[in-house]
Short mmCIF file of C-alpha atoms in Angstrom, two decimals:
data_model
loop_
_atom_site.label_atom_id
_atom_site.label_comp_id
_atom_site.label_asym_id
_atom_site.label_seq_id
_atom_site.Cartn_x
_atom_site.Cartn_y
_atom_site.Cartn_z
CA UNK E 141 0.00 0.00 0.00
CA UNK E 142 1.63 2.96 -1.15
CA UNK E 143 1.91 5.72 2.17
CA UNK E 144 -0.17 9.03 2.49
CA UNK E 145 1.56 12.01 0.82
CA UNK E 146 2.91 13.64 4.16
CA UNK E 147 2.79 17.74 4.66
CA UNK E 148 5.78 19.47 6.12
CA UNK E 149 3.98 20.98 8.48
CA UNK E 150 4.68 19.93 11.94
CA UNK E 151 2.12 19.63 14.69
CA UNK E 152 1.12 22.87 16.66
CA UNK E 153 0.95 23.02 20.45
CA UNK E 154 -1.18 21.08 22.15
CA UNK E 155 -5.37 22.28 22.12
CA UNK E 156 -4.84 22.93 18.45
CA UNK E 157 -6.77 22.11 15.43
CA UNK E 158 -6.20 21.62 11.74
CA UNK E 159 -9.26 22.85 9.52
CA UNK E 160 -9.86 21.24 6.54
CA UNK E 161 -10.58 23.90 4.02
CA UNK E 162 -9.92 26.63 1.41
CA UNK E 163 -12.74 28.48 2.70
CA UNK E 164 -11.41 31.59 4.45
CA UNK E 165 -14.60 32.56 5.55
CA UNK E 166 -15.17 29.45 7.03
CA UNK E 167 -11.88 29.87 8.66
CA UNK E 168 -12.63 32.83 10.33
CA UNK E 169 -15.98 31.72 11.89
CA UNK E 170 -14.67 28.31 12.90
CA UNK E 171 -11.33 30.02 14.64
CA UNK E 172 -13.81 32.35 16.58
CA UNK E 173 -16.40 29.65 17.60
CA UNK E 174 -13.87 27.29 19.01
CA UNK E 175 -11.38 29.56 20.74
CA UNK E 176 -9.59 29.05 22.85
CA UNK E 177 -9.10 25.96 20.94
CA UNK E 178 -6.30 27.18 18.15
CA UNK E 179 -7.64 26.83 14.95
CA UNK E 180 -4.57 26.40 12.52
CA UNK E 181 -5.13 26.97 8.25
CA UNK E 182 -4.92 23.56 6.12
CA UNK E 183 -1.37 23.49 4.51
CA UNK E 184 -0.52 24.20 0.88
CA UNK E 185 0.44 20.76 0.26
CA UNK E 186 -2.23 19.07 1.55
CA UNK E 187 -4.59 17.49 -0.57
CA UNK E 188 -8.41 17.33 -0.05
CA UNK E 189 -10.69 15.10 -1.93
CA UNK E 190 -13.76 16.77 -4.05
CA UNK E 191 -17.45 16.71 -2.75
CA UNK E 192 -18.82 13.88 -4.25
CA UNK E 193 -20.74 12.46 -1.19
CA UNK E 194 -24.34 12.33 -1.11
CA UNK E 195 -24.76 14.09 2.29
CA UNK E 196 -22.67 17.02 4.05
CA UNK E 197 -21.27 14.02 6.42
CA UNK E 198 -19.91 12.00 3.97
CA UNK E 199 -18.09 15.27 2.56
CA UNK E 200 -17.08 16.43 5.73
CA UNK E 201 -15.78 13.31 6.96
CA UNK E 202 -13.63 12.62 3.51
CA UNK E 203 -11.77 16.10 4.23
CA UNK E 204 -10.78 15.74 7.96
CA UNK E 205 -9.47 11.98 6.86
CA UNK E 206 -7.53 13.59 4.44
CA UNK E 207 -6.15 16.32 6.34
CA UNK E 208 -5.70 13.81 9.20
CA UNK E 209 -3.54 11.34 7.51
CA UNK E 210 -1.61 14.34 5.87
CA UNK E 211 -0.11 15.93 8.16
CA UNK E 212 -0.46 13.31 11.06
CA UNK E 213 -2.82 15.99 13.72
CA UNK E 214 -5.66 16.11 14.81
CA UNK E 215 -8.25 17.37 11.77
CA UNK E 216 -11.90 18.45 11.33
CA UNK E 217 -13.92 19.26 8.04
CA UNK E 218 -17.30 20.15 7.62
CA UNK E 219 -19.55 20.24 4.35
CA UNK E 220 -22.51 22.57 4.84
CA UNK E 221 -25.14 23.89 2.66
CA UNK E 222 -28.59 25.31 2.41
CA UNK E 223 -32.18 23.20 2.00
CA UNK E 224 -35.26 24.32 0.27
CA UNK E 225 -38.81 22.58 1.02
CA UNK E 226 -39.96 24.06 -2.37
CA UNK E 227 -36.93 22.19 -4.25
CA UNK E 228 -36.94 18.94 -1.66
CA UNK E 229 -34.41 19.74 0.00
CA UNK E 230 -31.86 21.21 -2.73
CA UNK E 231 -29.55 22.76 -3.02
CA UNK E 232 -28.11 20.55 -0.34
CA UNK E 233 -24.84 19.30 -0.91
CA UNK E 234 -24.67 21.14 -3.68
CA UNK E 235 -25.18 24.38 -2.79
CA UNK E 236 -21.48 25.81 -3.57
CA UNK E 237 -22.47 25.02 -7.43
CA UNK E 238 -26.09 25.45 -7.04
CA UNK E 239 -25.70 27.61 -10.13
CA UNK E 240 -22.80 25.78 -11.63
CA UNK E 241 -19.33 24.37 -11.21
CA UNK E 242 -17.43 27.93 -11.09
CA UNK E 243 -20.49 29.75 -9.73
CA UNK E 244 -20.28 33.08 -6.89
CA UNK E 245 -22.20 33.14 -3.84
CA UNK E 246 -24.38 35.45 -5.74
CA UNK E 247 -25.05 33.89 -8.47
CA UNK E 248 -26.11 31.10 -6.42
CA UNK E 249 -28.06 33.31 -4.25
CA UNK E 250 -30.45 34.56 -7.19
CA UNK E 251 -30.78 30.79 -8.38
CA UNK E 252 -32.47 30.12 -5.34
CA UNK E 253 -34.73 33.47 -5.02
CA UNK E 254 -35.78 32.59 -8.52
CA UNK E 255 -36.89 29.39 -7.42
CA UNK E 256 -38.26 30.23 -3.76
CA UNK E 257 -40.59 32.73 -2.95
CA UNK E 258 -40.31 35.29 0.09
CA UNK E 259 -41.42 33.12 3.34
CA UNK E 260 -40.64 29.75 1.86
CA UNK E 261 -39.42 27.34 3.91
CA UNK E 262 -34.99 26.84 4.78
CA UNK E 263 -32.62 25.66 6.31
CA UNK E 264 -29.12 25.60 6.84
CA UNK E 265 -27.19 22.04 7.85
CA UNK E 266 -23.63 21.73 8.93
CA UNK E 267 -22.01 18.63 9.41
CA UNK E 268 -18.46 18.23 10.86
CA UNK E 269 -15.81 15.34 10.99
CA UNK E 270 -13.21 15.44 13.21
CA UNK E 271 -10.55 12.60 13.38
CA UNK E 272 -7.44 11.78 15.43
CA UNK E 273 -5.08 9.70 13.99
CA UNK E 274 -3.30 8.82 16.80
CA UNK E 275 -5.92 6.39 17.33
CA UNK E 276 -8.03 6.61 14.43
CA UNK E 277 -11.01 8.17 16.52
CA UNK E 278 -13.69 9.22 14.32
CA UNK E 279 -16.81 11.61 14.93
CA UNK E 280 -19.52 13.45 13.16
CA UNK E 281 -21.55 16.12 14.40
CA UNK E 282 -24.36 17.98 12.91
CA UNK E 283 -26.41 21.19 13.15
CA UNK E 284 -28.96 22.50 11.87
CA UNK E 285 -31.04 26.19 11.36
CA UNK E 286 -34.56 26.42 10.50
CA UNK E 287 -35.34 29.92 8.70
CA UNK E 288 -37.28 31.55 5.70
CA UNK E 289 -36.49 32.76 2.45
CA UNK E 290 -36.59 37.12 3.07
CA UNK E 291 -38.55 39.35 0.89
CA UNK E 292 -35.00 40.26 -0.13
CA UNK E 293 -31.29 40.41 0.34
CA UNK E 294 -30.30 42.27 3.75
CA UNK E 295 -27.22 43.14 5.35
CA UNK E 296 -23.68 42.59 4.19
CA UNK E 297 -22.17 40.46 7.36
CA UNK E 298 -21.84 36.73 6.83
CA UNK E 299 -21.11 34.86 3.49
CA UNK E 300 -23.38 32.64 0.78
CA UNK E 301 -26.95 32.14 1.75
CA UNK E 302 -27.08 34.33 4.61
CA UNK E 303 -28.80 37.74 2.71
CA UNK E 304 -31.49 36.12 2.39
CA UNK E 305 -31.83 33.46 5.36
CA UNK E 306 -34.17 34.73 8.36
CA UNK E 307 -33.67 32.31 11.10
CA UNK E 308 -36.74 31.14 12.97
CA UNK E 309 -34.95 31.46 15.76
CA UNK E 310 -34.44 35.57 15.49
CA UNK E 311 -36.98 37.25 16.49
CA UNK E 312 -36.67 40.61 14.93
CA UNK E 313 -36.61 38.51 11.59
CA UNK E 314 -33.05 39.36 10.40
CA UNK E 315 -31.52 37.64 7.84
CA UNK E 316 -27.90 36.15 8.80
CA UNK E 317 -26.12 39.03 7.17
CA UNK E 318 -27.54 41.40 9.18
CA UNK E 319 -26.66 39.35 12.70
CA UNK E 320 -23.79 40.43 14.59
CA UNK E 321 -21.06 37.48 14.48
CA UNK E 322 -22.12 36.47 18.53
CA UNK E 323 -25.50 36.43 17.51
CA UNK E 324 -25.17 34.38 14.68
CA UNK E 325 -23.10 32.02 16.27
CA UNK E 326 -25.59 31.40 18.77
CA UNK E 327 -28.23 30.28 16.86
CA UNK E 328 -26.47 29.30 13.25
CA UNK E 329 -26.08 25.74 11.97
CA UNK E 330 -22.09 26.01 12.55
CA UNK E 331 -22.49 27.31 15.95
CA UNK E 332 -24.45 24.31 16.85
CA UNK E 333 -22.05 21.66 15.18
CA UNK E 334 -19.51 23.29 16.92
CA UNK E 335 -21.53 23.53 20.08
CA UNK E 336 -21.15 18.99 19.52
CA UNK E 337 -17.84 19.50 18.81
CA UNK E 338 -16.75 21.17 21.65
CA UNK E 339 -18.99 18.40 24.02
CA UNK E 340 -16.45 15.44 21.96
CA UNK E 341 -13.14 17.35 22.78
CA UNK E 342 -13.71 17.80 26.09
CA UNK E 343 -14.05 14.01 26.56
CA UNK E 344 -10.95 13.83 25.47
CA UNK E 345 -8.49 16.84 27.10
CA UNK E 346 -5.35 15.29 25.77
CA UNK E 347 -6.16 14.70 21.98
CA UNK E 348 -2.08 14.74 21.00
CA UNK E 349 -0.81 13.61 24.02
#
């Protein structure tokens, strides 16, 4: 069996994280919702897999492998995405290319405008991977955030979806680019998964030990 391709990178102190992504927005949020766990950027030579999984846990869980075997640390992923009654649950898993393979978060974001009306029924789904390879623990969390397509786009916080996703769960009926980062973490599909997340690492305080 031929061995995983290695990174260079070495392991960071201990309480620290590799996150499987390009994403730099998903960077951000994840270093902020996890602190003070360290949350350290995937390296250049590391290789992740593409999304071809048929649900955001079988994505998530074929990037933190990756990263895992790698580099040799302990890694998470996550796939999320956005769900539409109207559509049966699409975009889903595919809701980076909802409007094609090379598509921007607005051009996705009109796709699904065109094809929900104001007040139809969303929701936003995270799953997250992490594994230690160490000892070849494995876990996958996943959160969820029920909400409603808005009249229109609001607010310029946030990334994707979020102009036009009201939570259920905000009263004032804000979409998630008008929430201020706390507040959207403590009601948002991420800040949930992470919210699991947290409950797994603190069952074990030693992960690279």
């Amino acid at each position: 069996m031929t061995a995983p391709h290695r990174s260079s990178a070495q392991p960071s102190a201990d309480r620290s994280l590799l996150l499987a992504t390009r994403n730099a927005h998903k960077a951000e949020e994840f270093a902020v919702l996890l602190a003070p766990w360290t949350v350290d950027p995937l390296p250049e030579d590391v290789r992740l897999p593409p999304e071809t999984g048929s649900t955001f846990a079988e994505n998530a869980l074929g990037k933190a492998r990756a990263a895992a075997a790698a580099s040799g640390r302990l890694a998470f992923g996550d796939d999320s995405g956005i769900q539409a009654a109207a559509l049966d649950g699409a975009p889903g898993v595919r809701s980076a290319r909802f409007a094609g393979e090379t598509a921007t978060d607005a051009e996705n974001l009109e796709k699904l405008r065109a094809a929900v009306p104001p007040g139809g029924q969303l929701a936003y789904v995270c799953a997250i991977a992490i594994v230690d390879p160490s000892d070849g623990a494995e876990h996958v969390v996943e959160g969820r955030c029920g909400g409603r397509m808005a009249d229109a786009p609001r607010g310029s916080g946030g990334f994707g979806y979020d102009p036009i996703f009201v939570a259920d769960d905000d009263p004032a009926g804000r979409t998630m680019a008008q929430l201020r980062p706390e507040e959207k973490a403590a009601i948002s599909h991420r800040g949930r998964a992470v919210s699991l997340l947290r409950a797994w690492l603190a069952e074990r305080p030693d992960p690279q030990s």
